[in-house]
Amino acid sequence: MLCGIESIARVRLVVAGVLLTGLALPSACKSDESSDTDDEDGEGGAGEGGRGGGGQSGGGAAGKSGGNGGSGGSEPSGGAGGKAEGAGGNGGQGGSMGGSGGTAGGGSGGSAGAGGAAMGGMGGTPMAMDYFVYTSGGGSIERFSFNAETGMLTSLGVTALSGNTTYLSARPGGTNLYATNESSTGTVTALKIARGTGQLTAQSSKPTDGALAVHSHVHPSGKWLFVSNYNGANVRVFPLEDADGDLGDPTDTQPTGAESHQIMPDPSGKGVFVPCRGPNKVYQFLFNETTGKLTKNTPDSVDSVDPRHIAFHPSGKFAFLVNENMSTVVSFAYDAASGKLQNPKSVSLAGENAGSHIEVTPDGKFVYAGGRTTNTIYGFSINQDTGALTEVTKATQNIANPRNFTVAPTGKHLLVANQNAGTIKVFSIASDGKLTPLAGTTATVGGVKRVIVVPVPKP
């Protein structure tokens, strides 16, 4: 006799994706765990001697004469209904996703329990977000609100910083922004993002151990920040404080090569890549998320010509590189297990010799590359099996020296930073990848070098 069970029913449960074989538990033994669905625990049996149904397992045993079986459990895979024992007892109800109905009781008049509902309770609603756009230029960061449906921008103010603010990167969750200072003694500054307003508050600045800190990126875990130093020919790793996202003391600095334009982790955060124009190489590192250390992979690099920026497909299967003076975009197969780029294939950016930036849409269907000679954003569709690229658009209207651009997190818009024109321009992204400039979406930002859209949870 276990916890007062008078008759033991064997049931098969699916709990957290693991198939278990066990015993139906009465309410006195039920688990304290709760489901993520909207279902509630089974009700206890009615009538003399009735017992409650199990929380996650099958329905409870029915009461004595006249008692009803307990309802099914609360897990999405409902347990079997309770079995009626006494005369007139009814079977328990099935669980929340089609658990089998209870069988008729041994006593006269017992009826089968009803099956569970076809679907479990609805999941939680997505968190409501505000979208803020941040741009860098000179010694300041300008802030805008961004309508993620219409693409409209509204200026909210400017945050002054010392030095030559260039690249901006955001922490997952929209809690912090990080700004590099492209000066003779490179630094990076952490800033706190206020919910509701997007206002920035500077936290701390740290030296990057190299001149012209030109790029930064946050590790997918949100626990580390990578910085590349263009003239310093190295990269540095900073831990990020769990509580407030501020910068800790650096955990590693690795030599790379002259003109280290960028540092980019793969979607898993295991592989880290640094395009360097000086040696015409993309350096390959493996990252230890526990120690914050980078280790050169084998081989430690792949060859390219004037490599500037690299972007990864969200599946982690492919990577795409824009070469600055070579007028090409290179697609790589990516082996996420080994952290290595493989099988490069190039497509031409006809007439272009000043490639700038590259990004992949969140759905992985398209990749865009900027060209500053032709003042163009080139768009390509991505073969989801091979990574091969097919040109689908060349956007030139309202584009002038596009040093940087960004695809909004919704995938509906692309925002271009026109450095020489000192403007931000918003484009819609069609289902076929074509770009169309949106009327009334031009914002003036002097000497703009970076534009980023940050989703921030509403207060």
XYZ file of C-alpha atoms in Angstrom, residues 100-334:
235
model
C -8.070 8.744 -22.427
C -11.390 8.820 -20.699
C -11.978 6.867 -17.500
C -13.327 3.345 -17.786
C -16.641 2.291 -16.372
C -16.669 1.445 -12.697
C -16.820 -2.027 -11.369
C -20.113 -1.240 -9.624
C -23.367 -0.974 -11.425
C -24.137 2.234 -13.231
C -20.536 3.468 -13.649
C -20.038 5.561 -16.801
C -16.890 6.241 -18.785
C -14.996 9.407 -18.111
C -14.872 12.161 -20.706
C -11.759 12.628 -22.848
C -9.556 15.626 -22.432
C -9.689 18.752 -24.531
C -7.952 18.700 -27.895
C -5.498 21.379 -26.840
C -3.948 22.500 -23.599
C -4.138 26.001 -22.255
C -2.757 28.853 -24.255
C 0.819 29.919 -23.624
C 1.824 33.284 -22.250
C 1.509 36.368 -24.447
C 4.713 37.873 -25.899
C 6.302 40.627 -23.836
C 5.333 44.095 -25.047
C 8.292 46.039 -26.430
C 9.309 49.605 -27.115
C 11.759 50.030 -29.985
C 14.529 52.611 -29.795
C 17.023 53.603 -32.475
C 20.493 54.752 -31.449
C 23.013 56.411 -33.750
C 26.636 57.385 -33.203
C 28.559 60.303 -34.618
C 31.362 62.409 -33.187
C 31.135 62.422 -29.411
C 27.467 61.660 -28.941
C 24.648 59.136 -29.301
C 21.296 60.298 -30.662
C 18.136 58.492 -29.561
C 14.875 57.959 -31.465
C 11.657 56.096 -30.844
C 10.886 53.696 -33.697
C 7.463 52.542 -34.836
C 8.085 48.890 -35.692
C 4.963 48.777 -37.896
C 5.272 51.997 -39.907
C 9.029 52.608 -39.700
C 8.579 56.165 -38.452
C 11.307 57.801 -36.339
C 10.827 60.394 -33.587
C 13.852 62.159 -32.103
C 14.111 61.867 -28.307
C 17.420 63.518 -27.495
C 21.200 63.246 -27.444
C 23.634 61.704 -24.946
C 27.064 63.342 -24.974
C 30.185 61.179 -24.625
C 33.860 62.048 -24.734
C 36.018 61.018 -27.675
C 35.019 59.728 -31.099
C 32.004 57.476 -30.571
C 31.722 54.962 -33.389
C 30.246 51.500 -33.021
C 27.272 50.620 -30.826
C 26.157 47.178 -29.674
C 23.294 46.124 -27.410
C 22.924 43.493 -24.718
C 20.192 40.893 -25.287
C 17.111 41.929 -23.332
C 17.604 45.616 -24.135
C 19.200 46.543 -20.816
C 22.480 48.095 -21.975
C 24.267 49.766 -24.862
C 28.040 49.657 -25.428
C 29.895 52.375 -27.343
C 33.434 52.149 -28.696
C 35.693 55.195 -28.799
C 37.725 55.224 -32.015
C 40.664 57.237 -30.681
C 44.420 56.832 -30.327
C 43.776 55.205 -26.949
C 40.702 53.080 -27.492
C 38.005 52.770 -24.853
C 34.553 51.236 -24.557
C 31.709 52.676 -22.474
C 28.749 50.847 -20.943
C 25.416 52.673 -20.775
C 22.196 51.683 -19.022
C 18.965 51.852 -21.072
C 15.894 53.132 -19.208
C 12.624 51.350 -19.867
C 9.875 53.510 -21.296
C 12.124 56.334 -22.482
C 15.241 54.616 -23.834
C 17.316 57.268 -22.070
C 20.983 56.378 -21.615
C 22.997 56.653 -18.410
C 26.756 56.125 -18.612
C 28.122 53.479 -16.251
C 31.853 52.906 -16.752
C 34.543 53.073 -19.431
C 37.408 50.631 -19.881
C 40.558 50.764 -22.043
C 40.513 48.352 -24.972
C 44.324 47.992 -25.087
C 44.585 49.262 -28.641
C 44.138 52.283 -30.877
C 40.893 52.851 -32.768
C 38.402 50.602 -31.018
C 36.279 50.180 -34.116
C 33.774 47.429 -33.330
C 32.081 45.572 -30.484
C 29.582 42.748 -30.135
C 27.854 41.121 -27.170
C 28.099 37.347 -26.734
C 24.704 35.626 -27.275
C 24.580 34.786 -23.547
C 24.727 38.486 -22.658
C 27.635 37.778 -20.308
C 30.602 38.960 -22.415
C 31.561 41.861 -24.670
C 34.083 41.524 -27.522
C 35.963 44.570 -28.870
C 38.282 44.828 -31.891
C 41.022 47.462 -32.210
C 41.645 48.530 -35.807
C 45.130 50.002 -35.363
C 45.894 48.049 -32.210
C 45.731 44.812 -34.230
C 44.115 42.933 -31.373
C 40.828 42.025 -29.717
C 39.741 42.146 -26.072
C 37.099 40.360 -23.977
C 35.179 41.977 -21.100
C 32.801 40.247 -18.671
C 29.427 41.922 -18.156
C 27.955 42.186 -14.686
C 24.825 40.078 -14.277
C 22.970 42.662 -12.225
C 23.415 45.814 -14.297
C 25.389 44.902 -17.440
C 28.356 47.077 -16.491
C 31.869 46.246 -17.700
C 34.172 44.097 -15.602
C 37.942 43.861 -15.945
C 39.095 42.234 -19.201
C 39.606 38.476 -19.194
C 41.617 38.162 -22.415
C 43.437 40.081 -25.148
C 44.528 38.326 -28.341
C 46.736 39.588 -31.204
C 45.151 39.456 -34.644
C 46.356 41.560 -37.538
C 46.452 45.138 -38.773
C 43.100 46.703 -39.584
C 41.029 44.383 -37.407
C 37.703 45.684 -38.632
C 35.242 43.620 -36.651
C 34.756 40.845 -34.079
C 31.722 38.578 -34.411
C 30.616 35.436 -32.530
C 28.591 32.739 -34.251
C 24.959 32.245 -33.092
C 26.032 29.668 -30.493
C 28.812 31.869 -29.113
C 31.362 29.068 -29.462
C 33.208 30.425 -32.515
C 34.482 34.024 -32.765
C 35.744 35.643 -35.995
C 37.874 38.701 -36.762
C 38.158 40.034 -40.352
C 41.539 41.769 -40.800
C 42.329 43.752 -43.932
C 46.068 44.015 -43.241
C 46.962 40.303 -43.583
C 43.862 39.573 -45.737
C 42.600 36.981 -43.287
C 39.566 36.168 -41.195
C 40.895 34.871 -37.872
C 39.062 31.974 -36.221
C 38.882 31.621 -32.431
C 37.113 29.292 -30.027
C 35.595 30.960 -26.970
C 35.421 29.482 -23.473
C 32.263 30.891 -21.929
C 33.373 29.877 -18.436
C 36.803 31.538 -18.401
C 36.269 34.300 -20.963
C 39.327 33.157 -22.921
C 39.836 32.996 -26.691
C 41.890 30.194 -28.255
C 43.075 30.188 -31.860
C 41.374 27.513 -33.903
C 43.198 25.184 -36.310
C 43.646 26.560 -38.878
C 43.707 29.941 -37.187
C 42.371 31.817 -40.231
C 40.882 31.665 -43.701
C 42.182 33.800 -46.562
C 40.201 36.590 -48.178
C 40.920 39.933 -49.856
C 40.195 43.096 -47.869
C 37.746 41.386 -45.481
C 35.688 43.930 -43.558
C 32.529 42.520 -41.908
C 31.016 39.056 -41.454
C 27.457 37.983 -40.564
C 25.955 34.598 -39.693
C 22.786 32.913 -40.842
C 20.471 32.406 -37.824
C 20.614 28.627 -38.365
C 24.376 28.694 -37.813
C 24.878 26.813 -41.106
C 26.309 29.692 -43.177
C 28.366 32.887 -42.863
C 28.614 35.831 -45.255
C 31.596 38.180 -45.634
C 31.815 41.526 -47.411
C 35.268 42.372 -48.815
C 35.930 46.101 -48.803
C 38.011 46.680 -51.943
C 37.506 43.335 -53.697
C 33.893 44.092 -54.671
C 32.626 40.719 -53.490
C 30.403 39.018 -50.966
C 31.636 35.575 -49.922
C 29.339 32.838 -48.611
C 30.831 30.132 -46.385
C 29.507 26.834 -45.169
C 29.951 26.872 -41.402
